[in-house]
Amino acid sequence: MMISSITPIVATLPWWLLFLISLFTLFALWLSYWPGRQATIKTIRASPFSPDLVPKEIDTIVIGSGAGGCACSNLLAQAGRKVLVLEQHEERTGGCTHTFRIEDCEWDTGLHYTSEGMGLPTHRSGGLLRFMTRGKQEWKRLDDPYDQVFFPKDDDVAEGRPNFNNYEFNTGSESVIKSTIMRIDPGNKDLEKKCRVWMNLCDVVNDGFTALGISRVVPSMFHFFLQKRINKLYKLASYTVRDVQYAVFNLGYSIDQLLQSCPTAPEGPESDPVLRRVKGVLNHPIGDYAVQPRVATFAAQAITMAHYMEGASYTVGPTQNISIRSTAMVHAMGGEVLCDATVTDIIIENGRAVGVKVRNTSAGNDGPVTEVRAKNVVCATSVFNLYNNLLPKDLPAVQDFLDPTKRTIKESNGHVFLFCKIKGDAAELDLPKHNLWYFNGYDIDEAFDRYAHDPVNQRPPTVYIGFPCTKDPSWPKRMPGTSNCILISDGLWEWFSKWENTSVHHRGKEYEDFKYQLTKHLESILYEIVPQVQGKVEYMTLGTPLTEVTYLSSFHAGSYGTRMDTNVFDRLNDKWTTTPRTPIPGLYVAGSDAFLPAVCGAMYGGVLTAATMLGYMGSLRLVCAFLGEFASAFQEDNPKMSRPEAYYQAIKVFLTEKVAN
């Protein structure tokens, strides 16, 4: 009936209008089609590399299965691309999100907590993870305080002021400001105002990174609308944390003044005991990027501070599940995920990346090498691995990267990890449910300098102390009667480079003696801050930067990829970092070097890489598919919300939510 009534109307329309309607209809149908939507997902662990497991006619090879590699491979697979993921670890995927077991206990390796937004499907980051894992990855919000920072006893305190040695970080910038001032100089309104400027600066940087991420995937004609926000980011990123602290707290600079220039802080420690403490406490995010204040870019400090302003969360179940659930889509779409696969070279022909050479990690350097071809290659193991180890040295791009006049970024520092198995139930032991930090003095630069000069006799400048057993609600069922703890401090590559060519468990007495001294520092800090575990530690093992190289294949143990100093956002380095593109056709980077450090930043880096490879039209189709799932999350959160209202909210959050939230 309806069709017959419409037919006369259609017959009266001009041919060109019918043609346009037909084109629009076909485009809408094409846009709404998303191959991954029809996929049947099964979680399958990676198999060891074998040439006969390699799929035929691969579209993309992704090197590395960390947060960036998994995100990139997942979205490409959802778009219908056949993807091969190659992970050098002999047994498992995940990169810094993998977990391992020894002595009937389990530890995470890199994801110790993240922002609350990653755990909420109505935030962009949480929505993306839900989209990639089909909602299988669960998270638990950490109660406030999510972090607590401890300092050594210090009697250099202003007269009449309190002398606390620990400070809590709770959800919301106002909470952080009031809590900090209450414990350092109660009632100081001028200091409160300066702290607020500090927090607002973090928000400006967060907004700038959001604009930067958008600029990496939209056509250049739209960059005009983003440039002002990006310019603010680049200006603030050119300053060190120490200099910005001096400008704000000593000189009372406003945001507008800092967007013009920033004075250089004088050498030496802060003489004002109140400001000395405030600066030390507000350096709290340093553990998440590991660069001392006089060198670190303020952008790293600001984006990390902003990342946790709405709280923190942790995975339900092992962090390993993120990679397993993300790469399930690769299997479902005809691709493959293989571990025990060390890529030795990226094959370049006629200036283009066309494949890789790969061997079994377990076979050692003399193992047989297999060539695997593909249309594109993605390196998700850092630009330093890429240009130092994987590409031919005669390539112009490699020669540029190795030329100090054309590249000033450096790899980040490594870390020292102490993994502890503790006898007893976490609740009975009253273990902390939040993260603990130890800072060896309010002058963080001085603490870094002392430790770098003498790591045997000096405590580390910063130490993270976490208890996954109290944060993961599935732990008591999975590991009854057992608790765990992880301590992480800084470790410089130059301390360990002389053992670079030795093998695991065969590095010699000098190495073991050095590890023993580092272990004692961390052990003493643990017992000092959490005394109830003394006498309950059944097993402990120390990982060093060499461990990172062995199991994570990080270049010179660079835990965070590129070091977050002021060179990162120098225009000279634009083609090396914070971009998924490389100068070589067919070759891309994913992970933290494509955007930002840490798990969330690396995930966004992988998303940006996938969007870049799919092109503008493919990215538009990806966005449409994501928005449909994102809208569903809003309706699940509020069943009374209509579908149009949910789409409106999804589009609004997708376009306007800041990247660190």
XYZ file of C-alpha atoms in Angstrom:
661
model
C 0.000 0.000 0.000
C 2.747 2.441 1.060
C 4.962 1.491 -1.898
C 2.128 2.005 -4.367
C 1.391 5.444 -2.880
C 5.048 6.487 -3.106
C 5.538 5.304 -6.689
C 3.665 8.227 -8.334
C 5.715 10.697 -6.281
C 8.981 9.059 -7.304
C 7.905 9.079 -10.928
C 7.556 12.865 -10.846
C 11.092 13.474 -9.488
C 13.795 14.579 -11.950
C 16.381 11.974 -12.916
C 19.277 13.812 -11.334
C 17.524 13.946 -7.942
C 16.766 10.220 -8.135
C 20.424 9.651 -8.965
C 21.559 11.668 -5.923
C 19.099 9.847 -3.651
C 20.416 6.521 -4.959
C 24.009 7.600 -4.366
C 23.198 8.783 -0.859
C 21.394 5.526 -0.090
C 24.315 3.441 -1.330
C 26.771 5.575 0.637
C 24.668 5.225 3.804
C 24.550 1.444 3.339
C 28.322 1.325 2.769
C 28.946 3.533 5.781
C 26.777 1.429 8.069
C 28.491 -1.817 7.078
C 31.160 -2.821 9.574
C 32.774 -6.242 9.019
C 33.701 -6.761 12.676
C 30.084 -6.507 13.756
C 29.321 -9.940 12.288
C 32.405 -11.657 13.743
C 32.072 -14.510 16.233
C 34.609 -13.908 18.986
C 36.486 -16.628 20.845
C 39.343 -15.842 23.215
C 42.381 -17.763 22.002
C 45.887 -17.502 23.405
C 48.754 -16.882 21.017
C 50.542 -19.858 19.490
C 54.333 -20.076 19.108
C 55.517 -18.888 15.714
C 55.654 -21.448 12.965
C 55.756 -20.674 9.228
C 52.775 -22.952 8.562
C 50.599 -20.853 10.922
C 51.130 -17.661 8.926
C 47.952 -16.734 6.993
C 48.030 -16.182 3.247
C 47.687 -12.730 1.692
C 48.272 -10.666 4.833
C 47.229 -7.032 4.744
C 49.192 -5.848 7.800
C 51.921 -7.196 10.062
C 51.914 -5.684 13.557
C 55.173 -6.050 15.494
C 54.438 -6.116 19.225
C 51.285 -6.906 21.198
C 51.245 -4.206 23.867
C 48.337 -1.813 24.281
C 49.188 0.017 21.046
C 49.760 -3.070 18.914
C 46.591 -4.728 20.199
C 44.432 -1.647 19.589
C 45.788 -1.153 16.080
C 45.457 -4.817 15.064
C 41.954 -5.071 16.546
C 40.549 -2.081 14.668
C 42.209 -3.058 11.394
C 40.764 -6.559 11.760
C 37.323 -5.149 12.526
C 37.599 -3.122 9.311
C 38.101 -6.365 7.378
C 41.889 -6.388 7.124
C 43.799 -9.643 7.568
C 46.354 -8.978 10.321
C 49.337 -10.919 11.635
C 50.529 -9.945 15.137
C 54.077 -10.991 16.026
C 55.158 -10.948 19.690
C 58.743 -11.726 20.676
C 57.878 -13.009 24.179
C 58.211 -16.774 24.143
C 54.920 -17.553 25.869
C 52.434 -14.686 25.916
C 51.151 -11.491 24.398
C 50.478 -8.186 26.116
C 53.764 -6.288 26.261
C 53.561 -4.140 29.396
C 50.072 -5.492 30.099
C 51.162 -9.124 30.388
C 51.232 -11.041 33.656
C 53.475 -13.873 34.780
C 53.477 -16.556 37.471
C 56.309 -17.884 39.630
C 56.111 -19.868 42.882
C 52.312 -20.123 42.666
C 51.916 -16.350 42.628
C 51.064 -13.822 39.922
C 52.242 -10.305 39.085
C 51.411 -7.662 36.511
C 54.325 -6.010 34.716
C 53.268 -2.592 33.475
C 49.584 -1.878 34.043
C 49.415 -1.195 37.784
C 46.435 1.148 37.584
C 44.933 3.552 35.105
C 42.331 6.320 34.962
C 38.752 5.668 35.959
C 37.764 6.610 32.408
C 39.371 3.419 31.065
C 36.930 1.435 33.186
C 33.796 3.378 32.245
C 32.159 2.544 28.885
C 30.571 6.030 28.784
C 34.014 7.662 28.554
C 35.837 7.683 25.222
C 38.772 5.567 26.416
C 36.552 3.063 28.224
C 34.173 3.014 25.274
C 37.012 2.212 22.882
C 38.204 -0.671 25.055
C 34.641 -1.999 25.266
C 34.363 -1.699 21.468
C 37.588 -3.675 20.994
C 36.861 -6.406 23.564
C 33.093 -6.689 22.999
C 32.627 -5.575 26.598
C 34.531 -8.568 27.985
C 37.163 -6.524 29.843
C 35.952 -5.574 33.318
C 37.378 -2.911 35.629
C 37.068 -1.959 39.271
C 37.202 1.628 40.438
C 39.764 2.259 43.181
C 38.382 3.930 46.275
C 39.760 7.286 47.369
C 42.508 7.938 48.063
C 43.781 6.199 44.960
C 47.377 7.285 45.732
C 49.280 8.096 48.904
C 52.789 9.602 48.809
C 55.299 9.139 51.651
C 58.409 11.238 52.303
C 61.249 10.653 54.782
C 61.078 12.459 58.133
C 61.987 16.099 57.492
C 62.264 18.803 60.165
C 62.733 21.672 57.709
C 59.236 23.037 58.257
C 57.982 26.620 58.540
C 57.303 27.781 62.083
C 53.803 26.958 63.262
C 53.084 24.720 60.264
C 52.222 21.001 60.453
C 54.894 18.412 59.718
C 53.230 15.530 57.880
C 55.235 12.998 55.900
C 52.418 11.560 53.766
C 49.841 13.066 51.425
C 46.690 11.649 49.849
C 45.407 12.048 46.316
C 41.647 11.861 45.900
C 39.291 12.362 42.967
C 38.993 15.959 41.764
C 41.490 18.816 41.519
C 39.852 20.783 44.347
C 40.240 17.802 46.656
C 43.951 17.562 45.805
C 44.454 21.296 46.381
C 42.662 21.432 49.730
C 44.228 18.222 51.033
C 47.747 19.369 50.102
C 47.394 22.839 51.639
C 45.776 21.444 54.797
C 48.877 19.328 55.424
C 51.443 21.991 54.527
C 50.115 25.501 55.241
C 46.443 25.544 56.329
C 44.539 28.701 55.460
C 47.075 30.038 52.929
C 44.688 31.478 50.331
C 47.481 32.771 48.098
C 49.009 29.304 47.942
C 45.587 27.823 47.215
C 45.201 30.237 44.296
C 48.599 29.237 42.908
C 47.755 25.547 43.230
C 44.599 26.213 41.246
C 46.637 27.865 38.480
C 48.798 24.733 38.450
C 45.768 22.472 38.064
C 44.246 24.702 35.382
C 47.509 24.518 33.436
C 47.138 20.741 33.468
C 43.700 21.189 31.933
C 45.104 23.408 29.150
C 47.638 20.694 28.280
C 44.929 18.024 28.363
C 42.862 20.082 25.932
C 45.911 20.539 23.702
C 46.585 16.814 23.511
C 42.958 16.234 22.554
C 43.355 18.666 19.648
C 46.704 17.097 18.694
C 45.165 13.631 18.515
C 42.312 14.862 16.310
C 44.787 16.644 14.021
C 46.600 13.380 13.339
C 43.592 11.857 11.562
C 41.505 14.689 10.061
C 42.320 16.364 6.730
C 44.783 19.254 6.974
C 42.071 21.702 5.903
C 40.553 21.313 9.384
C 43.794 21.932 11.290
C 43.001 25.639 11.372
C 40.249 24.958 13.922
C 42.663 23.046 16.187
C 45.853 25.053 15.826
C 45.305 27.485 18.697
C 44.891 24.663 21.212
C 47.885 22.779 19.781
C 50.054 25.911 19.928
C 49.259 26.278 23.628
C 50.290 22.660 24.181
C 53.578 23.093 22.314
C 54.362 26.288 24.214
C 53.808 24.710 27.634
C 55.570 21.516 26.517
C 58.727 23.535 25.801
C 59.076 24.322 29.521
C 60.443 22.037 32.221
C 58.406 21.073 35.271
C 60.903 22.818 37.541
C 60.677 26.090 35.600
C 56.865 26.099 35.563
C 56.778 25.409 39.306
C 59.114 28.358 39.875
C 56.996 30.628 37.665
C 53.701 29.693 39.326
C 54.666 29.289 42.979
C 57.595 31.692 43.376
C 56.652 34.439 40.928
C 52.872 34.061 40.775
C 52.655 33.690 36.983
C 49.224 33.327 35.408
C 48.333 30.980 32.548
C 48.347 33.881 30.090
C 51.834 34.906 31.198
C 53.137 31.364 30.824
C 51.719 31.162 27.330
C 54.049 34.043 26.510
C 57.239 32.941 28.304
C 58.572 31.055 31.286
C 61.522 32.124 33.474
C 64.320 29.705 34.278
C 64.366 28.481 37.865
C 67.561 29.259 39.802
C 69.972 26.425 40.569
C 69.845 24.708 43.938
C 67.078 23.588 46.286
C 63.993 25.636 47.132
C 64.736 27.758 50.236
C 61.123 28.390 51.273
C 60.079 25.343 53.377
C 56.391 25.705 52.437
C 57.023 25.929 48.674
C 59.614 23.173 48.921
C 56.965 20.805 50.243
C 54.247 21.937 47.845
C 56.517 21.425 44.847
C 57.609 18.010 46.086
C 54.043 16.819 46.661
C 52.744 18.151 43.333
C 55.550 16.253 41.573
C 53.479 13.182 42.483
C 52.774 12.088 38.852
C 56.521 11.801 38.097
C 56.489 8.059 38.713
C 54.309 7.580 35.635
C 56.829 9.141 33.238
C 60.130 8.903 35.192
C 61.962 12.106 34.248
C 63.292 14.476 36.907
C 61.695 17.956 37.134
C 64.537 20.043 35.718
C 64.530 17.932 32.536
C 60.914 16.748 32.178
C 58.501 18.516 29.868
C 55.646 20.101 31.753
C 53.312 18.419 29.258
C 54.111 14.983 30.751
C 53.477 16.219 34.287
C 50.238 17.944 33.300
C 48.685 15.151 31.236
C 49.474 12.578 33.943
C 47.968 14.763 36.663
C 44.854 15.302 34.512
C 44.637 11.564 33.761
C 43.726 10.715 37.351
C 41.570 13.705 38.256
C 38.408 11.595 38.032
C 39.946 8.702 39.944
C 41.679 5.437 39.118
C 40.746 1.862 38.242
C 42.262 -1.613 37.882
C 41.379 -4.736 35.934
C 39.112 -7.491 37.199
C 41.275 -10.531 36.609
C 44.842 -10.551 35.225
C 45.903 -7.568 33.116
C 46.982 -10.220 30.591
C 43.329 -10.548 29.580
C 43.380 -7.185 27.807
C 45.636 -8.472 25.034
C 43.868 -11.847 24.786
C 40.451 -10.209 24.467
C 41.661 -7.488 22.110
C 43.385 -9.861 19.700
C 40.421 -12.269 19.610
C 39.074 -10.090 16.789
C 42.248 -10.735 14.777
C 41.583 -14.487 14.921
C 37.902 -14.007 14.107
C 38.687 -12.037 10.942
C 41.118 -14.575 9.490
C 44.348 -13.217 10.957
C 46.756 -14.758 13.437
C 48.528 -13.858 16.692
C 51.883 -15.553 17.255
C 54.315 -15.317 20.170
C 57.908 -16.586 20.296
C 58.373 -14.468 17.179
C 61.352 -12.123 17.079
C 61.351 -9.804 14.089
C 64.969 -9.344 13.034
C 64.436 -7.057 10.031
C 61.761 -5.126 8.195
C 62.023 -5.843 4.467
C 62.315 -2.724 2.311
C 61.944 -2.958 -1.457
C 61.978 0.073 -3.750
C 61.786 2.294 -0.693
C 58.623 0.629 0.691
C 58.063 -1.727 3.635
C 56.816 -5.045 2.241
C 57.294 -7.532 5.065
C 59.512 -8.800 7.856
C 62.092 -11.428 8.650
C 61.180 -13.416 11.756
C 62.648 -16.239 13.812
C 61.647 -18.085 16.964
C 62.851 -16.225 20.056
C 63.443 -19.557 21.792
C 65.802 -20.643 18.998
C 68.263 -17.848 19.723
C 70.162 -15.752 17.196
C 71.061 -18.790 15.097
C 67.486 -19.956 14.588
C 66.083 -20.234 11.058
C 64.643 -17.006 9.629
C 61.328 -16.824 7.764
C 60.272 -14.034 5.420
C 56.666 -12.915 5.779
C 55.178 -10.476 3.255
C 52.350 -7.971 3.732
C 50.996 -4.752 2.254
C 51.833 -2.767 5.401
C 53.979 -3.118 8.518
C 53.316 -1.541 11.924
C 56.060 -1.307 14.543
C 54.543 -1.116 18.029
C 57.804 -1.607 19.928
C 59.149 2.004 19.916
C 60.794 4.157 17.288
C 64.174 3.402 18.871
C 63.840 -0.310 18.143
C 62.561 0.550 14.696
C 65.386 2.789 13.536
C 68.237 1.208 15.517
C 67.466 -2.479 15.048
C 64.880 -3.267 12.395
C 65.626 -1.133 9.335
C 68.587 -1.163 6.903
C 71.238 1.311 8.000
C 71.575 2.816 4.518
C 67.996 4.082 4.421
C 67.840 7.907 4.394
C 65.233 7.861 7.183
C 67.516 5.755 9.387
C 70.486 8.008 8.694
C 68.361 11.027 9.626
C 67.234 9.367 12.854
C 70.835 8.589 13.814
C 71.950 12.156 13.006
C 71.908 14.225 16.249
C 71.236 17.384 14.235
C 67.997 15.891 12.870
C 66.692 14.032 15.918
C 67.044 15.073 19.568
C 64.574 12.733 21.297
C 66.043 9.987 23.508
C 64.766 6.702 24.846
C 63.285 6.788 28.342
C 65.000 5.363 31.394
C 64.437 1.809 32.573
C 63.173 0.489 35.868
C 64.004 -1.888 38.686
C 61.143 -4.175 39.796
C 60.815 -6.134 43.045
C 58.106 -8.798 42.875
C 57.055 -10.174 46.275
C 54.887 -13.130 47.262
C 53.323 -12.607 50.691
C 51.883 -15.332 52.912
C 48.342 -14.632 54.025
C 45.085 -13.127 52.886
C 45.220 -9.445 51.912
C 42.203 -8.521 54.057
C 43.589 -10.284 57.124
C 46.950 -8.558 56.646
C 45.142 -5.222 56.172
C 47.111 -4.476 53.031
C 46.444 -1.082 51.387
C 43.776 -1.011 48.699
C 45.317 2.085 47.130
C 48.718 2.722 45.559
C 51.627 3.879 47.685
C 54.560 6.024 46.595
C 57.832 6.712 48.349
C 59.704 9.915 47.433
C 63.217 10.214 48.861
C 62.953 13.925 49.735
C 60.941 16.948 48.672
C 63.710 18.109 46.308
C 63.164 15.453 43.643
C 66.004 16.693 41.416
C 68.477 16.296 44.257
C 67.140 12.787 45.002
C 67.561 11.784 41.340
C 71.115 13.160 41.251
C 72.174 11.303 44.403
C 70.752 8.013 43.176
C 72.204 8.313 39.669
C 75.647 8.930 41.172
C 75.533 6.124 43.756
C 72.659 3.616 43.448
C 74.314 1.205 45.872
C 74.351 3.572 48.853
C 71.418 5.864 48.017
C 67.741 5.058 48.061
C 65.815 5.513 44.799
C 64.234 8.947 44.246
C 60.763 7.462 43.696
C 59.318 4.027 44.438
C 55.889 2.713 43.486
C 54.372 0.158 45.901
C 51.270 -1.674 44.720
C 49.232 -4.656 45.877
C 47.303 -6.113 42.906
C 45.763 -8.630 45.325
C 43.733 -5.832 46.966
C 42.684 -4.130 43.716
C 41.541 -7.149 41.698
C 38.266 -8.510 43.154
C 38.877 -11.890 41.509
C 42.186 -12.406 43.349
C 40.863 -14.133 46.528
C 39.233 -16.853 44.416
C 42.188 -17.249 42.080
C 44.950 -17.061 44.706
C 43.439 -17.917 48.120
C 45.705 -17.424 51.119
C 48.343 -15.616 49.064
C 49.014 -11.915 48.502
C 51.404 -10.095 46.208
C 53.259 -6.811 46.017
C 55.221 -4.945 43.354
C 57.803 -2.235 43.993
C 59.188 -0.215 41.089
C 62.047 2.278 41.087
C 64.244 3.894 38.470
C 67.121 2.036 36.827
C 69.569 3.569 34.376
C 70.669 1.564 31.353
C 74.302 2.588 31.776
C 74.442 0.760 35.121
C 73.648 -2.526 33.375
C 74.920 -2.182 29.805
C 78.133 -4.102 30.510
C 76.013 -7.243 31.012
C 73.998 -6.639 27.835
C 75.385 -9.691 26.018
C 74.939 -12.134 28.909
C 71.961 -14.470 29.281
C 69.280 -14.677 31.962
C 70.507 -16.296 35.215
C 74.074 -16.323 33.873
C 75.200 -12.727 34.326
C 77.789 -13.358 37.031
C 78.512 -12.522 40.676
C 79.040 -8.787 40.200
C 75.586 -8.466 38.656
C 73.964 -10.542 41.401
C 75.704 -8.476 44.099
C 74.416 -5.279 42.490
C 70.896 -6.718 42.377
C 71.191 -7.634 46.051
C 71.964 -4.025 47.025
C 69.047 -2.707 44.966
C 66.761 -5.336 46.494
C 67.715 -4.277 50.021
C 66.779 -0.649 49.301
C 63.328 -1.619 48.080
C 62.781 -4.221 50.789
C 63.591 -1.704 53.542
C 61.186 0.846 52.055
C 58.423 -1.772 51.896
C 58.836 -2.727 55.567
C 59.064 0.917 56.590
C 55.764 1.881 54.958
C 53.873 -1.434 55.263
C 55.406 -2.995 58.403
C 52.788 -5.757 58.709
C 54.316 -7.677 55.778
C 57.715 -8.058 57.473
C 58.310 -11.742 58.114
C 55.479 -12.666 55.718
C 57.370 -12.366 52.407
C 57.834 -15.939 51.150
C 59.505 -15.154 47.847
C 60.945 -12.157 46.044
C 62.734 -11.596 42.765
C 64.279 -8.474 41.279
C 63.929 -7.443 37.661
C 66.367 -4.933 36.155
C 66.549 -2.986 32.878
C 68.101 -6.130 31.380
C 64.900 -7.971 32.306
C 62.920 -5.359 30.379
C 65.111 -5.890 27.325
C 64.717 -9.680 27.557
C 60.967 -9.911 28.099
C 59.671 -6.635 26.629
C 62.308 -6.096 23.936
C 62.537 -2.431 24.916
C 65.460 -0.520 23.431
C 68.011 0.121 26.196
C 65.202 -0.722 28.639
C 63.213 2.388 27.736
C 60.055 1.556 29.683
C 58.051 4.487 28.311
C 59.428 4.608 24.772
C 60.521 8.200 24.195
C 61.846 10.111 27.197
C 59.412 12.844 28.197
C 61.820 15.787 28.150
C 61.292 19.095 26.334
C 62.683 17.679 23.069
C 59.597 15.521 22.522
C 57.546 18.432 21.200
C 60.332 20.237 19.416
C 59.250 20.696 15.784
C 62.519 19.033 14.756
C 61.130 15.742 16.080
C 57.659 15.921 14.560
C 58.283 13.034 12.183
C 59.684 10.777 14.910
C 57.144 10.943 17.722
C 53.483 11.710 18.551
C 52.589 10.575 15.036
C 51.689 7.173 13.556
C 53.412 7.969 10.250
C 57.013 7.319 9.244
C 58.970 8.670 6.247
C 58.840 5.163 4.726
C 55.757 4.183 2.662
C 53.927 1.159 4.032
C 55.515 1.513 7.480
C 53.753 2.910 10.554
C 54.337 3.105 14.303
C 51.803 2.399 17.040
C 51.817 2.599 20.812
C 53.211 5.285 23.081
C 55.495 6.790 20.417
C 52.479 7.348 18.174
C 50.831 9.512 20.826
C 51.496 9.322 24.602
C 53.176 7.045 27.169
C 51.423 4.606 29.534
C 48.713 2.085 28.686
C 45.945 4.557 27.855
C 48.277 6.737 25.761
C 49.608 3.687 23.914
C 46.053 2.485 23.241
C 45.172 5.861 21.748
C 48.376 5.626 19.712
C 47.192 2.318 18.268
C 43.767 3.787 17.493
C 45.349 6.730 15.664
C 47.548 4.361 13.668
C 44.591 2.242 12.589
C 42.625 5.362 11.621
C 45.562 6.674 9.596
C 45.921 3.385 7.731
C 42.188 3.166 7.000
C 42.187 6.628 5.435
C 39.539 9.313 5.824
C 36.637 7.252 4.484
C 37.652 4.109 6.354
C 38.033 6.167 9.533
C 34.568 7.617 9.014
C 33.168 4.100 8.828
C 35.123 3.188 11.994
C 33.739 6.214 13.838
C 30.181 5.366 12.815
C 30.578 1.779 14.042
C 32.075 2.967 17.315
C 29.380 5.595 17.887
C 26.687 2.928 17.560
C 28.319 0.867 20.323
C 29.074 3.997 22.341
C 25.426 5.063 22.203
C 24.400 1.603 23.441
C 26.667 2.070 26.467
C 24.849 5.287 27.354
C 21.498 3.530 27.078
C 22.699 0.684 29.301
C 23.855 3.274 31.825
C 20.484 5.065 31.599
C 17.703 2.779 30.237
C 15.322 5.746 30.025
C 17.501 7.433 27.405
C 16.117 7.279 23.860
C 18.290 6.146 20.938
C 18.576 9.681 19.456
C 19.486 11.059 22.908
C 22.107 8.319 23.315
C 23.625 9.102 19.912
C 23.732 12.800 20.755
C 25.519 12.072 24.035
C 27.915 9.646 22.350
C 28.851 12.158 19.648
C 29.258 14.925 22.224
C 31.606 12.889 24.435
C 33.534 11.514 21.464
C 34.220 14.986 20.056
C 34.663 17.030 23.238
C 35.922 14.799 26.051
C 39.552 15.510 26.821
C 41.976 12.747 26.038
C 43.218 12.180 29.605
C 39.725 11.678 31.052
